């Protein structure tokens, strides 16, 4: 394996066509986020190991790549109790921990309500499998310092606009509130220390169906009355009349007795965003991360079983490095999942010209290229092969819209551009 | 230090204004490189440790951050002979080693002459000092597969055009050829095994002057006849008549007996690029990296003692991971050095609007924002503070060109935009 020239396991090279495609998608995302008032920031790819392992990253903390301390001696290796002792830095596994650290460091220089964009790679030492990478790009927007539902309205509004700009029509955003989830579990009669486990099972409702969920809850040995109540609620006759998303619909979808404040909060978000088929209240949406404290949301597309992104309110977290409470909410687009669904054509083909020459003198080639570049064109020099057709096909595929042959007497004025493709 | 919220030592956070400025500079660089026919690629930030330590990176290899193997046991730590045994991956210290690995991996999918752009961060575990960072961005263009001086002409032409587009007028590109340097040392009478040391000293000519260089050569104990010949040559009466850059000038600046092929090669580059004050033949330009095999170049600006970038031909290197010889040349812009010299204003201020509200109802705020975004504007919501003037100043500094107060009865139609700044 020492002679392999592949990128490291689970990581990818991007060739020109794919790199250009990814950048086009990112440009649309950046443009929409900027339009909605979010400002892009950047943090280093590494954070101090102690920050990455401070308990804010859930299971992802275990997946952090550790970076070796410098100038370690053999004695250091012998004295180490675990590998973690040898790493003072690590590669970030998400963009939320760095954002919390960034905000704690720069709060005084930032606006009172700070709307951030982070578009950057993260790393996880996962066992590579289909569709999962060890280096991948995350696109996060976050609003820090806004305690009202205005934050959720802006986050969801910006995300919906971005999905439309990417041509991903038909996406829905499922919304719920962790407080409603926990309230529902209390109403059913589960004990507080059962909640985490019940939520893990409930999260599989799409996959297991009601029967499967109820069976797993019983297997877990959960309070029988709670499981019975959950089963009764999940199998009750449902009507579609609770659509569109709004206060009445939310109340109908939930058992009586859940926190009133959370019901009104969700209803206010629906009112502000306007009735739309893109917004769905999903009382069984869970979201994995433990740090969510209020609303949670997830992007779904009818063609895919997995979500295309998600987020929520996490009021407790940003303040952790600051020692004070700071309200915050965020929404992340699953860039690696959506980039393959989006087709955005390069728009500048007409301006891209290939010059086919047969070893023409350097000054002539340089002058021809200079003249075309000065006209605002993109220019590639190509040595004319014996068979021209395959080259022209390759150029068209690379986004070139025109070509010209360079002959002995060709000057910038006499250059004859022919259309390609 | 465990409670520090600063980024890791030698690494930086970028706040919105600085991030936007950096992205504007990068956009100009990307645009010019694309116009000159270069295609952007991307590789993972990590490479296999064995690749990073294969001898292609010179002294920089020692500065590679090592990434810990996963699931190391205490036994692994005890058995390790050095820290390097515990790292299977490392962060790249330049973009050239990854390019060589990328090219070896994807050669069959790339054009015969491949012109690449890489704009990406690299990491070096240097002792942090003023103006040097442990994470910084490199901007490299490279041409692989072109053995003639056409490669140098395209690289230098693209770089000059980029410097002009960035408003960095007054830059010069100093050009030399390693074969001329080594030929000159032979003509002076230095032994082959003295060449490396002599070049290290000659590289300090700007700093030490002729006397200092001669003194250091004598201190090194170099062949006396060689030092005498070098001193005679360096102190000979010089005339300025050898400018502009061209064959006659190059011959005049060199002792007789240097390799003819290299003289003609440099002259051909000058001819193709056209007489220009931006091109300077510098017979004492050395460039540190040992892998250069022919032409070398460096960007200089009259206001700075350090170079703003450099490159050259390195025919031996790309083929190292491939087992065959592949001609290659590259040019790198020192992004972190130039980004502070460039002032590119944001151009979209007129389209950026701030809405100042006093806790208006969510549906009203959402509708106002939606209407402005749909018009193609960038919108930020701001809660109206007691004193408005400082906020307006901050908004103007952030690139906002207009603002409006949101009152109870404000609708998208009645919104009154006022100019800012």
PDB file of C-alpha atoms in Angstrom, chain A residues 1-9 11-17 19-20 22-23 30 32 34-48 50-51 64-70 72 74 77-84 86-87 89 91 101-102 104-106 109-115 119 121 123 125 134-135 137 146 148-151 153-154 158 161 268-269 271-274 321-322 357 362-363 365-367 369-370 373-374 376-383 398 400, chain B residues 1-9 11-17 19-20 22-23 30 32 34-48 50-51 64-70 72 74 77-84 86-87 89 91 101-102 104-106 109-115 119 121 123 125 134-135 137 146 148-151 153-154 158 161 268-269 271-274 321-322 357 362-363 365-367 369-370 373-374 376-383 398 400:
ATOM      1  CA  UNK A   1       0.000   0.000   0.000  1.00  0.00           C
ATOM      2  CA  UNK A   2       3.002   2.308   0.382  1.00  0.00           C
ATOM      3  CA  UNK A   3       2.989   2.810  -3.371  1.00  0.00           C
ATOM      4  CA  UNK A   4      -0.726   3.652  -3.682  1.00  0.00           C
ATOM      5  CA  UNK A   5      -1.276   7.014  -5.297  1.00  0.00           C
ATOM      6  CA  UNK A   6      -4.888   7.274  -4.174  1.00  0.00           C
ATOM      7  CA  UNK A   7      -5.985   9.891  -1.669  1.00  0.00           C
ATOM      8  CA  UNK A   8      -6.138   8.666   1.950  1.00  0.00           C
ATOM      9  CA  UNK A   9      -8.976   6.242   2.685  1.00  0.00           C
ATOM     10  CA  UNK A  11     -11.115  11.144   1.260  1.00  0.00           C
ATOM     11  CA  UNK A  12     -11.500  12.398  -2.287  1.00  0.00           C
ATOM     12  CA  UNK A  13      -9.695  14.215  -5.062  1.00  0.00           C
ATOM     13  CA  UNK A  14     -11.808  16.528  -7.185  1.00  0.00           C
ATOM     14  CA  UNK A  15     -10.984  16.777 -10.888  1.00  0.00           C
ATOM     15  CA  UNK A  16     -11.652  20.048 -12.718  1.00  0.00           C
ATOM     16  CA  UNK A  17     -15.214  19.317 -13.908  1.00  0.00           C
ATOM     17  CA  UNK A  19     -14.503  20.893  -8.633  1.00  0.00           C
ATOM     18  CA  UNK A  20     -16.173  23.486 -10.900  1.00  0.00           C
ATOM     19  CA  UNK A  22     -19.126  21.966  -6.536  1.00  0.00           C
ATOM     20  CA  UNK A  23     -17.997  25.597  -6.639  1.00  0.00           C
ATOM     21  CA  UNK A  30     -23.231  31.712  -0.512  1.00  0.00           C
ATOM     22  CA  UNK A  32     -28.583  33.245  -0.961  1.00  0.00           C
ATOM     23  CA  UNK A  34     -25.626  36.633   1.988  1.00  0.00           C
ATOM     24  CA  UNK A  35     -28.930  37.955   0.623  1.00  0.00           C
ATOM     25  CA  UNK A  36     -30.603  36.869   3.855  1.00  0.00           C
ATOM     26  CA  UNK A  37     -28.122  38.877   5.905  1.00  0.00           C
ATOM     27  CA  UNK A  38     -25.700  36.147   7.001  1.00  0.00           C
ATOM     28  CA  UNK A  39     -21.968  36.949   7.111  1.00  0.00           C
ATOM     29  CA  UNK A  40     -19.296  34.391   6.325  1.00  0.00           C
ATOM     30  CA  UNK A  41     -16.536  33.682   8.821  1.00  0.00           C
ATOM     31  CA  UNK A  42     -13.637  31.242   8.862  1.00  0.00           C
ATOM     32  CA  UNK A  43     -11.853  29.423  11.660  1.00  0.00           C
ATOM     33  CA  UNK A  44      -8.721  27.231  11.534  1.00  0.00           C
ATOM     34  CA  UNK A  45      -9.283  23.550  10.696  1.00  0.00           C
ATOM     35  CA  UNK A  46      -7.691  22.591  14.015  1.00  0.00           C
ATOM     36  CA  UNK A  47      -8.898  23.358  17.519  1.00  0.00           C
ATOM     37  CA  UNK A  48      -7.282  22.669  20.858  1.00  0.00           C
ATOM     38  CA  UNK A  50      -9.498  20.119  25.085  1.00  0.00           C
ATOM     39  CA  UNK A  51     -12.163  22.111  23.198  1.00  0.00           C
ATOM     40  CA  UNK A  64     -11.927  13.555  15.917  1.00  0.00           C
ATOM     41  CA  UNK A  65      -8.580  13.051  14.193  1.00  0.00           C
ATOM     42  CA  UNK A  66      -5.878  13.861  16.768  1.00  0.00           C
ATOM     43  CA  UNK A  67      -2.836  15.889  15.746  1.00  0.00           C
ATOM     44  CA  UNK A  68       0.471  14.854  17.323  1.00  0.00           C
ATOM     45  CA  UNK A  69       2.299  17.253  19.603  1.00  0.00           C
ATOM     46  CA  UNK A  70       5.555  18.408  18.059  1.00  0.00           C
ATOM     47  CA  UNK A  72       7.801  14.359  21.205  1.00  0.00           C
ATOM     48  CA  UNK A  74      10.605   8.542  23.285  1.00  0.00           C
ATOM     49  CA  UNK A  77       5.673   8.134  24.341  1.00  0.00           C
ATOM     50  CA  UNK A  78       6.571   5.869  27.270  1.00  0.00           C
ATOM     51  CA  UNK A  79       4.928   8.221  29.774  1.00  0.00           C
ATOM     52  CA  UNK A  80       1.662   8.638  27.841  1.00  0.00           C
ATOM     53  CA  UNK A  81      -1.341   6.917  29.387  1.00  0.00           C
ATOM     54  CA  UNK A  82      -3.337   7.069  26.180  1.00  0.00           C
ATOM     55  CA  UNK A  83      -2.910   8.365  22.631  1.00  0.00           C
ATOM     56  CA  UNK A  84      -4.975  11.429  23.575  1.00  0.00           C
ATOM     57  CA  UNK A  86       0.068  12.882  22.703  1.00  0.00           C
ATOM     58  CA  UNK A  87      -2.330  15.163  20.814  1.00  0.00           C
ATOM     59  CA  UNK A  89      -4.743  19.668  18.643  1.00  0.00           C
ATOM     60  CA  UNK A  91      -9.249  18.381  13.320  1.00  0.00           C
ATOM     61  CA  UNK A 101     -15.123  29.068  20.483  1.00  0.00           C
ATOM     62  CA  UNK A 102     -15.061  31.844  17.812  1.00  0.00           C
ATOM     63  CA  UNK A 104     -16.469  33.469  22.867  1.00  0.00           C
ATOM     64  CA  UNK A 105     -13.248  34.931  21.453  1.00  0.00           C
ATOM     65  CA  UNK A 106     -14.730  37.731  19.310  1.00  0.00           C
ATOM     66  CA  UNK A 109     -16.327  42.746  17.785  1.00  0.00           C
ATOM     67  CA  UNK A 110     -19.574  41.185  16.546  1.00  0.00           C
ATOM     68  CA  UNK A 111     -23.079  42.665  16.211  1.00  0.00           C
ATOM     69  CA  UNK A 112     -25.517  42.034  19.078  1.00  0.00           C
ATOM     70  CA  UNK A 113     -27.375  39.552  16.914  1.00  0.00           C
ATOM     71  CA  UNK A 114     -24.752  37.735  14.874  1.00  0.00           C
ATOM     72  CA  UNK A 115     -25.773  35.784  11.770  1.00  0.00           C
ATOM     73  CA  UNK A 119     -18.847  26.757   4.572  1.00  0.00           C
ATOM     74  CA  UNK A 121     -14.627  20.967   5.456  1.00  0.00           C
ATOM     75  CA  UNK A 123     -13.172  15.514   9.348  1.00  0.00           C
ATOM     76  CA  UNK A 125     -12.432   9.170  11.460  1.00  0.00           C
ATOM     77  CA  UNK A 134     -13.781  11.227   6.251  1.00  0.00           C
ATOM     78  CA  UNK A 135     -13.459  14.764   4.848  1.00  0.00           C
ATOM     79  CA  UNK A 137     -18.023  20.037   3.463  1.00  0.00           C
ATOM     80  CA  UNK A 146     -31.731  36.170  19.178  1.00  0.00           C
ATOM     81  CA  UNK A 148     -37.285  34.981  19.831  1.00  0.00           C
ATOM     82  CA  UNK A 149     -38.667  32.888  16.970  1.00  0.00           C
ATOM     83  CA  UNK A 150     -37.309  35.544  14.596  1.00  0.00           C
ATOM     84  CA  UNK A 151     -34.144  33.415  14.489  1.00  0.00           C
ATOM     85  CA  UNK A 153     -37.992  32.368  10.773  1.00  0.00           C
ATOM     86  CA  UNK A 154     -34.820  33.794   9.244  1.00  0.00           C
ATOM     87  CA  UNK A 158     -32.987  31.511   4.035  1.00  0.00           C
ATOM     88  CA  UNK A 161     -34.873  30.237  -0.632  1.00  0.00           C
ATOM     89  CA  UNK A 268     -45.724  31.797  15.301  1.00  0.00           C
ATOM     90  CA  UNK A 269     -42.998  30.431  13.010  1.00  0.00           C
ATOM     91  CA  UNK A 271     -47.570  32.307  10.660  1.00  0.00           C
ATOM     92  CA  UNK A 272     -44.471  34.356   9.848  1.00  0.00           C
ATOM     93  CA  UNK A 273     -43.305  32.120   7.018  1.00  0.00           C
ATOM     94  CA  UNK A 274     -46.781  32.016   5.504  1.00  0.00           C
ATOM     95  CA  UNK A 321     -17.024  28.593  26.479  1.00  0.00           C
ATOM     96  CA  UNK A 322     -18.190  31.975  27.702  1.00  0.00           C
ATOM     97  CA  UNK A 357      -1.618  24.798 -32.729  1.00  0.00           C
ATOM     98  CA  UNK A 362       6.065  31.078 -28.766  1.00  0.00           C
ATOM     99  CA  UNK A 363       5.671  34.826 -29.452  1.00  0.00           C
ATOM    100  CA  UNK A 365       1.003  31.828 -29.359  1.00  0.00           C
ATOM    101  CA  UNK A 366       1.575  34.227 -26.491  1.00  0.00           C
ATOM    102  CA  UNK A 367       0.210  37.177 -28.508  1.00  0.00           C
ATOM    103  CA  UNK A 369      -3.641  34.146 -26.056  1.00  0.00           C
ATOM    104  CA  UNK A 370      -3.008  37.627 -24.665  1.00  0.00           C
ATOM    105  CA  UNK A 373      -7.734  36.993 -22.572  1.00  0.00           C
ATOM    106  CA  UNK A 374      -7.836  40.784 -22.869  1.00  0.00           C
ATOM    107  CA  UNK A 376     -12.515  38.700 -21.447  1.00  0.00           C
ATOM    108  CA  UNK A 377     -12.246  35.149 -22.733  1.00  0.00           C
ATOM    109  CA  UNK A 378     -10.960  31.981 -21.103  1.00  0.00           C
ATOM    110  CA  UNK A 379      -8.225  30.487 -23.296  1.00  0.00           C
ATOM    111  CA  UNK A 380      -6.592  27.071 -23.427  1.00  0.00           C
ATOM    112  CA  UNK A 381      -3.724  26.231 -25.773  1.00  0.00           C
ATOM    113  CA  UNK A 382      -3.807  22.689 -27.181  1.00  0.00           C
ATOM    114  CA  UNK A 383      -1.292  20.965 -29.400  1.00  0.00           C
ATOM    115  CA  UNK A 398     -14.911  20.777 -20.396  1.00  0.00           C
ATOM    116  CA  UNK A 400     -15.398  25.292 -24.080  1.00  0.00           C
TER     117      UNK A 400
ATOM    118  CA  UNK B   1      -4.488  28.008  29.162  1.00  0.00           C
ATOM    119  CA  UNK B   2      -7.237  25.394  29.071  1.00  0.00           C
ATOM    120  CA  UNK B   3      -9.786  28.180  29.198  1.00  0.00           C
ATOM    121  CA  UNK B   4      -8.319  30.237  26.346  1.00  0.00           C
ATOM    122  CA  UNK B   5     -10.851  30.874  23.615  1.00  0.00           C
ATOM    123  CA  UNK B   6      -8.273  31.963  21.065  1.00  0.00           C
ATOM    124  CA  UNK B   7      -7.603  29.892  17.968  1.00  0.00           C
ATOM    125  CA  UNK B   8      -4.638  27.509  18.259  1.00  0.00           C
ATOM    126  CA  UNK B   9      -1.233  29.199  18.310  1.00  0.00           C
ATOM    127  CA  UNK B  11      -3.636  30.149  13.408  1.00  0.00           C
ATOM    128  CA  UNK B  12      -6.273  32.756  12.747  1.00  0.00           C
ATOM    129  CA  UNK B  13     -10.006  33.402  12.861  1.00  0.00           C
ATOM    130  CA  UNK B  14     -11.402  35.593  10.109  1.00  0.00           C
ATOM    131  CA  UNK B  15     -14.256  37.925  10.998  1.00  0.00           C
ATOM    132  CA  UNK B  16     -16.828  38.830   8.325  1.00  0.00           C
ATOM    133  CA  UNK B  17     -15.109  41.956   6.904  1.00  0.00           C
ATOM    134  CA  UNK B  19     -13.199  37.008   5.298  1.00  0.00           C
ATOM    135  CA  UNK B  20     -15.076  38.977   2.614  1.00  0.00           C
ATOM    136  CA  UNK B  22      -9.919  37.643   1.333  1.00  0.00           C
ATOM    137  CA  UNK B  23     -12.658  36.084  -0.790  1.00  0.00           C
ATOM    138  CA  UNK B  30      -9.406  32.518  -9.686  1.00  0.00           C
ATOM    139  CA  UNK B  32      -7.517  35.446 -14.060  1.00  0.00           C
ATOM    140  CA  UNK B  34      -9.304  30.527 -15.353  1.00  0.00           C
ATOM    141  CA  UNK B  35      -9.008  33.077 -18.190  1.00  0.00           C
ATOM    142  CA  UNK B  36      -5.503  31.796 -18.864  1.00  0.00           C
ATOM    143  CA  UNK B  37      -6.781  28.240 -19.249  1.00  0.00           C
ATOM    144  CA  UNK B  38      -5.948  26.808 -15.826  1.00  0.00           C
ATOM    145  CA  UNK B  39      -8.424  24.389 -14.199  1.00  0.00           C
ATOM    146  CA  UNK B  40      -8.984  24.236 -10.465  1.00  0.00           C
ATOM    147  CA  UNK B  41      -8.624  20.940  -8.618  1.00  0.00           C
ATOM    148  CA  UNK B  42      -8.868  19.964  -4.967  1.00  0.00           C
ATOM    149  CA  UNK B  43      -7.153  17.289  -2.899  1.00  0.00           C
ATOM    150  CA  UNK B  44      -7.757  16.252   0.736  1.00  0.00           C
ATOM    151  CA  UNK B  45      -5.890  18.259   3.374  1.00  0.00           C
ATOM    152  CA  UNK B  46      -4.228  15.052   4.590  1.00  0.00           C
ATOM    153  CA  UNK B  47      -1.860  12.786   2.701  1.00  0.00           C
ATOM    154  CA  UNK B  48      -0.345   9.483   3.708  1.00  0.00           C
ATOM    155  CA  UNK B  50       4.904   8.156   3.688  1.00  0.00           C
ATOM    156  CA  UNK B  51       4.129  10.548   0.803  1.00  0.00           C
ATOM    157  CA  UNK B  64       4.385  18.500   8.746  1.00  0.00           C
ATOM    158  CA  UNK B  65       1.728  18.109  11.448  1.00  0.00           C
ATOM    159  CA  UNK B  66       1.324  14.365  12.048  1.00  0.00           C
ATOM    160  CA  UNK B  67      -2.150  12.883  12.490  1.00  0.00           C
ATOM    161  CA  UNK B  68      -2.477  10.099  15.063  1.00  0.00           C
ATOM    162  CA  UNK B  69      -3.448   6.628  13.957  1.00  0.00           C
ATOM    163  CA  UNK B  70      -6.858   5.680  15.273  1.00  0.00           C
ATOM    164  CA  UNK B  72      -3.945   3.111  19.317  1.00  0.00           C
ATOM    165  CA  UNK B  74      -0.987   1.599  25.236  1.00  0.00           C
ATOM    166  CA  UNK B  77       2.654   3.655  22.393  1.00  0.00           C
ATOM    167  CA  UNK B  78       5.198   1.522  24.254  1.00  0.00           C
ATOM    168  CA  UNK B  79       6.346  -0.182  21.048  1.00  0.00           C
ATOM    169  CA  UNK B  80       6.761   3.028  19.016  1.00  0.00           C
ATOM    170  CA  UNK B  81      10.346   3.997  18.294  1.00  0.00           C
ATOM    171  CA  UNK B  82       9.425   7.566  17.452  1.00  0.00           C
ATOM    172  CA  UNK B  83       6.288   9.707  17.244  1.00  0.00           C
ATOM    173  CA  UNK B  84       6.308   9.267  13.463  1.00  0.00           C
ATOM    174  CA  UNK B  86       2.137   6.703  15.528  1.00  0.00           C
ATOM    175  CA  UNK B  87       1.048   8.858  12.579  1.00  0.00           C
ATOM    176  CA  UNK B  89      -1.437  10.627   7.938  1.00  0.00           C
ATOM    177  CA  UNK B  91      -1.423  17.655   7.016  1.00  0.00           C
ATOM    178  CA  UNK B 101       0.231  12.365  -5.985  1.00  0.00           C
ATOM    179  CA  UNK B 102      -2.974  13.624  -7.687  1.00  0.00           C
ATOM    180  CA  UNK B 104      -0.040  10.021 -10.589  1.00  0.00           C
ATOM    181  CA  UNK B 105      -3.513   8.913  -9.528  1.00  0.00           C
ATOM    182  CA  UNK B 106      -5.555  10.610 -12.289  1.00  0.00           C
ATOM    183  CA  UNK B 109      -8.394  11.297 -16.935  1.00  0.00           C
ATOM    184  CA  UNK B 110      -6.439  14.520 -17.507  1.00  0.00           C
ATOM    185  CA  UNK B 111      -5.494  16.336 -20.737  1.00  0.00           C
ATOM    186  CA  UNK B 112      -2.018  15.643 -22.185  1.00  0.00           C
ATOM    187  CA  UNK B 113      -0.900  19.061 -21.038  1.00  0.00           C
ATOM    188  CA  UNK B 114      -2.597  19.693 -17.701  1.00  0.00           C
ATOM    189  CA  UNK B 115      -2.804  23.222 -16.330  1.00  0.00           C
ATOM    190  CA  UNK B 119      -6.018  27.497  -3.974  1.00  0.00           C
ATOM    191  CA  UNK B 121      -4.612  26.057   2.981  1.00  0.00           C
ATOM    192  CA  UNK B 123      -0.002  23.748   7.479  1.00  0.00           C
ATOM    193  CA  UNK B 125       4.412  23.478  12.550  1.00  0.00           C
ATOM    194  CA  UNK B 134       0.851  27.722  10.940  1.00  0.00           C
ATOM    195  CA  UNK B 135      -2.156  27.644   8.604  1.00  0.00           C
ATOM    196  CA  UNK B 137      -3.391  29.775   1.945  1.00  0.00           C
ATOM    197  CA  UNK B 146       4.805  20.684 -21.397  1.00  0.00           C
ATOM    198  CA  UNK B 148       9.012  23.623 -23.936  1.00  0.00           C
ATOM    199  CA  UNK B 149       9.241  27.196 -22.703  1.00  0.00           C
ATOM    200  CA  UNK B 150       5.538  27.561 -23.566  1.00  0.00           C
ATOM    201  CA  UNK B 151       4.883  26.460 -19.979  1.00  0.00           C
ATOM    202  CA  UNK B 153       5.390  31.809 -20.919  1.00  0.00           C
ATOM    203  CA  UNK B 154       1.868  30.808 -19.877  1.00  0.00           C
ATOM    204  CA  UNK B 158      -1.040  34.492 -16.171  1.00  0.00           C
ATOM    205  CA  UNK B 161      -2.087  39.550 -15.597  1.00  0.00           C
ATOM    206  CA  UNK B 268      12.823  32.769 -25.854  1.00  0.00           C
ATOM    207  CA  UNK B 269      10.651  33.400 -22.779  1.00  0.00           C
ATOM    208  CA  UNK B 271      10.748  37.278 -26.653  1.00  0.00           C
ATOM    209  CA  UNK B 272       7.371  35.602 -26.250  1.00  0.00           C
ATOM    210  CA  UNK B 273       6.251  37.783 -23.362  1.00  0.00           C
ATOM    211  CA  UNK B 274       7.371  40.945 -25.154  1.00  0.00           C
ATOM    212  CA  UNK B 321       5.195   8.883  -7.680  1.00  0.00           C
ATOM    213  CA  UNK B 322       4.709   7.603 -11.216  1.00  0.00           C
ATOM    214  CA  UNK B 357     -37.305  47.471  13.827  1.00  0.00           C
ATOM    215  CA  UNK B 362     -42.748  38.314  12.964  1.00  0.00           C
ATOM    216  CA  UNK B 363     -45.048  38.025   9.906  1.00  0.00           C
ATOM    217  CA  UNK B 365     -40.665  41.409   9.396  1.00  0.00           C
ATOM    218  CA  UNK B 366     -40.604  38.179   7.425  1.00  0.00           C
ATOM    219  CA  UNK B 367     -42.696  39.704   4.619  1.00  0.00           C
ATOM    220  CA  UNK B 369     -37.351  40.795   4.259  1.00  0.00           C
ATOM    221  CA  UNK B 370     -38.807  38.366   1.719  1.00  0.00           C
ATOM    222  CA  UNK B 373     -34.517  39.573  -0.988  1.00  0.00           C
ATOM    223  CA  UNK B 374     -36.765  38.799  -3.954  1.00  0.00           C
ATOM    224  CA  UNK B 376     -32.089  40.880  -5.381  1.00  0.00           C
ATOM    225  CA  UNK B 377     -31.047  42.764  -2.266  1.00  0.00           C
ATOM    226  CA  UNK B 378     -29.005  41.661   0.744  1.00  0.00           C
ATOM    227  CA  UNK B 379     -31.036  42.237   3.909  1.00  0.00           C
ATOM    228  CA  UNK B 380     -30.117  42.377   7.573  1.00  0.00           C
ATOM    229  CA  UNK B 381     -32.695  42.829  10.344  1.00  0.00           C
ATOM    230  CA  UNK B 382     -31.519  44.974  13.266  1.00  0.00           C
ATOM    231  CA  UNK B 383     -33.310  45.778  16.472  1.00  0.00           C
ATOM    232  CA  UNK B 398     -20.054  46.433   6.933  1.00  0.00           C
ATOM    233  CA  UNK B 400     -24.558  48.315   3.734  1.00  0.00           C
TER     234      UNK B 400
END
